[in-house]
């Protein structure tokens, strides 16, 4: 069972157990201990592993297990900067509205907050009773500066909305928020968390991170599932029928994995099709073979 309590500083202390959500990933006890350590230490959890090993799914499992609401998902590219995750400001849209009002004879500028929207990272840092789960996906695709910029934000647990700070005389502004229709009020342009978010960073191994970054994270490597774990994963997702139907496909998957990179979700897709209705005469063995084609083979 999971126990979720709050300390006086209102930061979450959680214990992640082996619920149905975790059974789908079939995490080992050492894996669970590392996840709980990251939560207790309020450090980002850096999860590495091959495609399909369940890195991203882990964030959703934590959110379900601890009843922390929808996961805040931030996908990273080589052009992503930390400000993009914190908030966005539509300066052009506000300028156009200001000019339109002047043409119409109005002497008031549009509300600044209507053109500001907090991103996934900024939303995770809002002051809330319970922490949010933030998934920062494929961090290894980022530029060199983003990981250290993220650590600076996490260590402070706060950030300023520069456009609000510069607008003197503004005590509070209502701004948009990722994942919800209603705005939130920001006082003095400062967003400061009182419950440190549970941050899951995924890494596909496309680059190396600095020692300074790594020592501030709790690192978890998800190993390739063996035969027994694959059977358990298939059973968790597709039931006993999936196991009965997928025995041969699991063996084929293991053979393919020795020759190249294949993802567990490719296996699940092949098993699902094997137990589904007939597909218009398509040869299922051939279709399964194509679905489970190694990801590192071209053509």
Coordinates of C-alpha atoms in Angstrom, one line a residue:
X1 CA 0.0 0.0 0.0
X2 CA 1.0 3.6 -0.5
X3 CA 1.3 6.1 2.3
X4 CA 1.2 9.8 1.5
X5 CA 1.7 12.3 4.2
X6 CA 2.6 16.0 4.4
X7 CA 5.3 17.5 6.6
X8 CA 5.0 20.9 8.2
X9 CA 6.7 22.5 5.1
X10 CA 3.9 20.9 3.1
X11 CA 6.4 19.0 0.9
X12 CA 5.2 15.6 -0.1
X13 CA 6.8 12.5 1.4
X14 CA 5.5 9.4 -0.4
X15 CA 5.9 5.7 -0.4
X16 CA 5.4 4.1 -3.7
X17 CA 4.1 0.5 -3.5
X18 CA 3.4 -2.3 -5.9
X19 CA -0.1 -1.4 -7.0
X20 CA -1.8 -2.4 -10.3
X21 CA -0.1 0.6 -12.0
X22 CA 3.4 -0.6 -10.9
X23 CA 2.6 -4.2 -11.7
X24 CA 2.2 -3.1 -15.4
X25 CA 5.8 -2.0 -15.3
X26 CA 6.9 -4.8 -13.0
X27 CA 9.4 -2.7 -11.1
X28 CA 11.9 -4.4 -8.9
X29 CA 12.2 -3.6 -5.2
X30 CA 15.5 -1.8 -5.8
X31 CA 13.8 0.3 -8.5
X32 CA 11.0 1.2 -6.1
X33 CA 13.5 2.1 -3.5
X34 CA 15.2 4.6 -5.9
X35 CA 11.9 6.1 -6.9
X36 CA 11.0 6.6 -3.3
X37 CA 14.4 8.1 -2.6
X38 CA 13.9 10.7 -5.3
X39 CA 10.6 11.7 -3.8
X40 CA 11.8 11.8 -0.3
X41 CA 15.0 13.8 -1.2
X42 CA 13.0 16.1 -3.5
X43 CA 15.4 15.4 -6.4
X44 CA 14.6 14.8 -10.0
X45 CA 14.5 11.1 -11.0
X46 CA 16.6 10.6 -14.2
X47 CA 15.3 7.5 -15.9
X48 CA 17.4 5.8 -18.6
X49 CA 16.6 2.7 -20.7
X50 CA 15.9 1.5 -24.2
X51 CA 12.8 2.6 -26.1
X52 CA 9.7 0.9 -24.8
X53 CA 11.2 0.1 -21.4
X54 CA 8.6 2.2 -19.6
X55 CA 10.5 5.4 -18.8
X56 CA 7.6 7.7 -19.6
X57 CA 5.0 5.3 -18.2
X58 CA 6.7 5.6 -14.8
X59 CA 5.6 9.2 -14.4
X60 CA 2.0 8.2 -15.0
X61 CA 2.3 5.3 -12.6
X62 CA 3.5 7.5 -9.8
X63 CA 0.7 10.0 -10.4
X64 CA -1.9 7.3 -10.4
X65 CA -0.5 5.6 -7.3
X66 CA -0.3 8.8 -5.3
X67 CA -3.5 10.3 -6.6
X68 CA -1.6 13.5 -7.7
X69 CA -3.8 14.3 -10.7
X70 CA -2.8 14.5 -14.4
X71 CA 0.8 14.4 -15.3
X72 CA 2.4 17.6 -16.6
X73 CA 4.2 16.5 -19.8
X74 CA 7.0 18.6 -21.4
X75 CA 8.6 17.2 -24.5
X76 CA 12.2 18.4 -25.2
X77 CA 13.8 19.3 -28.5
X78 CA 17.2 20.7 -29.4
X79 CA 15.6 24.2 -29.5
X80 CA 13.8 24.0 -26.1
X81 CA 14.8 26.6 -23.5
X82 CA 13.9 26.7 -19.8
X83 CA 11.7 29.8 -20.3
X84 CA 9.5 27.8 -22.7
X85 CA 8.7 25.4 -19.9
X86 CA 8.1 28.1 -17.3
X87 CA 5.7 30.4 -19.3
X88 CA 4.9 32.0 -22.6
X89 CA 4.1 35.6 -23.3
X90 CA 2.2 36.6 -26.5
X91 CA 3.7 40.1 -26.9
X92 CA 2.5 40.4 -30.5
X93 CA -1.0 39.5 -29.6
X94 CA -1.1 42.1 -26.8
X95 CA 0.4 44.7 -29.1
X96 CA -2.2 44.1 -31.8
X97 CA -5.1 44.3 -29.2
X98 CA -3.6 47.6 -27.8
X99 CA -3.5 49.1 -31.3
X100 CA -7.0 47.9 -32.0
X101 CA -8.3 49.5 -28.8
X102 CA -6.6 52.8 -29.7
X103 CA -8.3 52.8 -33.1
X104 CA -11.6 52.1 -31.4
X105 CA -11.0 55.1 -29.1
X106 CA -10.4 53.1 -25.9
X107 CA -7.8 54.4 -23.5
X108 CA -7.2 51.2 -21.5
X109 CA -4.6 48.6 -22.4
X110 CA -5.6 44.9 -22.4
X111 CA -4.9 42.9 -19.2
X112 CA -1.3 41.6 -19.2
X113 CA -2.3 38.3 -17.7
X114 CA -4.5 37.4 -20.6
X115 CA -1.4 37.0 -22.8
X116 CA 0.6 34.9 -20.3
X117 CA 0.3 31.2 -19.9
X118 CA 2.3 29.0 -17.6
X119 CA 4.1 26.0 -19.2
X120 CA 4.3 22.5 -17.7
X121 CA 7.4 23.5 -15.6
X122 CA 5.8 26.7 -14.4
X123 CA 2.5 25.0 -13.6
X124 CA 4.4 22.4 -11.5
X125 CA 5.9 25.2 -9.4
X126 CA 2.6 26.7 -8.5
X127 CA 1.9 26.8 -4.7
X128 CA -0.3 23.7 -4.1
X129 CA -1.2 21.5 -1.2
X130 CA 0.1 18.4 -3.0
X131 CA 2.9 18.2 -5.5
X132 CA 2.3 17.6 -9.2
X133 CA 4.1 15.0 -11.3
X134 CA 6.2 16.6 -14.1
X135 CA 7.5 14.4 -16.9
X136 CA 10.3 16.1 -18.8
X137 CA 10.6 13.7 -21.8
X138 CA 13.8 13.0 -23.7
X139 CA 16.0 15.5 -21.9
X140 CA 19.0 14.1 -23.8
X141 CA 17.8 15.9 -26.9
X142 CA 18.2 19.3 -25.3
X143 CA 21.0 21.8 -25.8
X144 CA 23.9 22.0 -23.4
X145 CA 22.5 24.7 -21.2
X146 CA 19.0 23.3 -20.4
X147 CA 19.9 20.7 -17.8
X148 CA 21.8 23.1 -15.6
X149 CA 19.1 25.8 -16.1
X150 CA 16.5 23.3 -14.9
X151 CA 18.6 22.6 -11.8
X152 CA 18.7 26.3 -10.9
X153 CA 14.9 26.5 -11.1
X154 CA 14.5 23.3 -9.0
X155 CA 17.0 24.4 -6.3
X156 CA 15.1 27.7 -5.9
X157 CA 11.6 26.3 -6.3
X158 CA 10.5 29.6 -7.8
X159 CA 10.8 31.9 -10.8
X160 CA 9.7 35.4 -11.8
X161 CA 7.4 36.3 -14.7
X162 CA 9.6 39.2 -16.0
X163 CA 6.8 41.0 -17.8
X164 CA 4.7 41.2 -14.7
X165 CA 7.7 42.3 -12.5
X166 CA 8.5 45.1 -15.0
X167 CA 4.9 46.4 -14.9
X168 CA 5.1 48.5 -11.7
X169 CA 2.0 48.9 -9.6
X170 CA 0.7 45.4 -10.5
X171 CA 0.1 43.5 -7.3
X172 CA -1.6 40.4 -8.8
X173 CA -2.3 39.1 -12.3
X174 CA -4.4 36.2 -13.4
X175 CA -2.5 34.0 -15.9
X176 CA -3.4 30.9 -17.9
X177 CA -2.2 27.5 -16.8
X178 CA -1.3 24.3 -18.7
X179 CA -3.9 21.6 -18.5
X180 CA -6.8 23.6 -16.9
X181 CA -9.3 26.1 -18.3
X182 CA -9.3 28.4 -15.3
X183 CA -6.5 31.0 -14.6
X184 CA -4.5 31.3 -11.4
X185 CA -3.5 34.4 -9.6
X186 CA 0.2 35.3 -9.4
X187 CA 1.2 37.9 -6.9
X188 CA 4.1 40.3 -7.7
X189 CA 5.1 38.2 -10.7
X190 CA 6.6 35.5 -8.4
X191 CA 5.7 31.8 -8.7
X192 CA 6.9 29.8 -5.7
X193 CA 6.1 26.2 -4.9
X194 CA 5.3 24.9 -1.4
X195 CA 5.3 21.3 -2.4
X196 CA 8.3 20.3 -4.6
X197 CA 7.1 18.6 -7.8
X198 CA 7.9 15.0 -8.5
X199 CA 10.1 15.3 -11.6
X200 CA 10.7 12.4 -13.9
X201 CA 13.4 13.0 -16.6
X202 CA 13.7 10.5 -19.4
X203 CA 17.0 9.8 -21.2
X204 CA 17.5 7.7 -24.3
X205 CA 21.3 8.0 -24.0
X206 CA 21.9 10.3 -26.9
X207 CA 24.3 12.6 -24.9
X208 CA 26.2 12.8 -21.7
X209 CA 25.2 15.0 -18.8
X210 CA 27.6 17.0 -16.6
X211 CA 28.7 15.6 -13.3
X212 CA 27.1 18.6 -11.6
X213 CA 23.8 17.7 -13.1
X214 CA 24.1 14.0 -12.4
X215 CA 24.9 14.4 -8.7
X216 CA 21.8 16.4 -8.2
X217 CA 19.6 13.7 -9.6
X218 CA 18.6 10.2 -8.5
X219 CA 19.4 7.9 -11.4
X220 CA 17.3 4.9 -12.3
X221 CA 18.2 2.5 -15.2
X222 CA 15.3 0.3 -16.4
X223 CA 16.8 -2.9 -17.7
X224 CA 15.4 -4.9 -20.6
X225 CA 12.7 -7.2 -19.3
X226 CA 13.6 -10.9 -19.4
X227 CA 11.2 -13.7 -20.5
X228 CA 9.3 -13.9 -17.2
X229 CA 8.9 -10.1 -17.0
X230 CA 7.7 -10.0 -20.6
X231 CA 5.1 -12.6 -19.8
X232 CA 4.0 -10.5 -16.8
X233 CA 3.8 -7.3 -18.9
X234 CA 1.7 -9.0 -21.5
X235 CA -0.6 -10.4 -18.9
X236 CA -0.9 -7.0 -17.1
X237 CA -1.9 -5.3 -20.3
X238 CA -3.8 -8.0 -22.3
X239 CA -4.8 -10.7 -19.7
X240 CA -4.3 -14.4 -19.7
X241 CA -5.5 -14.6 -23.3
X242 CA -2.7 -12.4 -24.3
X243 CA -0.2 -14.7 -22.6
X244 CA -1.7 -17.8 -24.3
X245 CA -1.7 -16.1 -27.7
X246 CA 1.6 -14.4 -27.3
X247 CA 3.9 -17.2 -26.2
X248 CA 5.4 -17.6 -29.7
X249 CA 5.6 -13.9 -30.2
X250 CA 7.5 -13.4 -27.0
X251 CA 10.1 -15.9 -28.1
X252 CA 10.3 -14.2 -31.5
X253 CA 10.7 -10.9 -29.7
X254 CA 13.6 -12.2 -27.6
X255 CA 15.4 -13.4 -30.7
X256 CA 14.9 -10.1 -32.5
X257 CA 16.2 -8.2 -29.4
X258 CA 19.5 -10.1 -29.5
X259 CA 19.9 -8.9 -33.1
X260 CA 18.8 -5.3 -32.7
X261 CA 16.7 -2.8 -30.7
X262 CA 13.1 -3.6 -30.3
X263 CA 10.7 -2.0 -27.9
X264 CA 8.3 -3.7 -25.5
X265 CA 5.3 -1.8 -26.9
X266 CA 6.1 -3.4 -30.3
X267 CA 5.5 -6.8 -28.7
X268 CA 2.3 -5.6 -27.1
X269 CA 1.0 -4.3 -30.4
X270 CA 1.8 -7.7 -32.1
X271 CA 0.1 -9.7 -29.4
X272 CA -2.9 -7.4 -29.5
X273 CA -3.3 -7.9 -33.2
X274 CA -2.9 -11.6 -32.8
X275 CA -6.0 -11.8 -30.4
X276 CA -8.0 -9.2 -32.3
X277 CA -10.6 -9.8 -35.1
X278 CA -9.3 -10.9 -38.5
X279 CA -7.7 -8.1 -40.5
X280 CA -9.1 -8.5 -44.0
X281 CA -7.0 -11.5 -44.9
X282 CA -3.7 -10.0 -43.8
X283 CA -1.1 -12.6 -42.9
X284 CA -0.7 -12.2 -39.2
X285 CA 2.7 -13.8 -38.9
X286 CA 4.1 -11.5 -41.5
X287 CA 2.3 -8.5 -39.9
X288 CA 3.7 -9.3 -36.5
X289 CA 7.2 -9.7 -37.9
X290 CA 6.9 -6.2 -39.5
X291 CA 5.6 -4.7 -36.3
X292 CA 8.5 -6.1 -34.3
X293 CA 11.1 -5.0 -36.8
X294 CA 14.3 -3.8 -35.0
X295 CA 14.2 0.0 -34.6
X296 CA 17.9 0.3 -35.6
X297 CA 17.5 -1.4 -38.9
X298 CA 16.8 0.8 -42.0
X299 CA 14.5 -0.3 -44.7

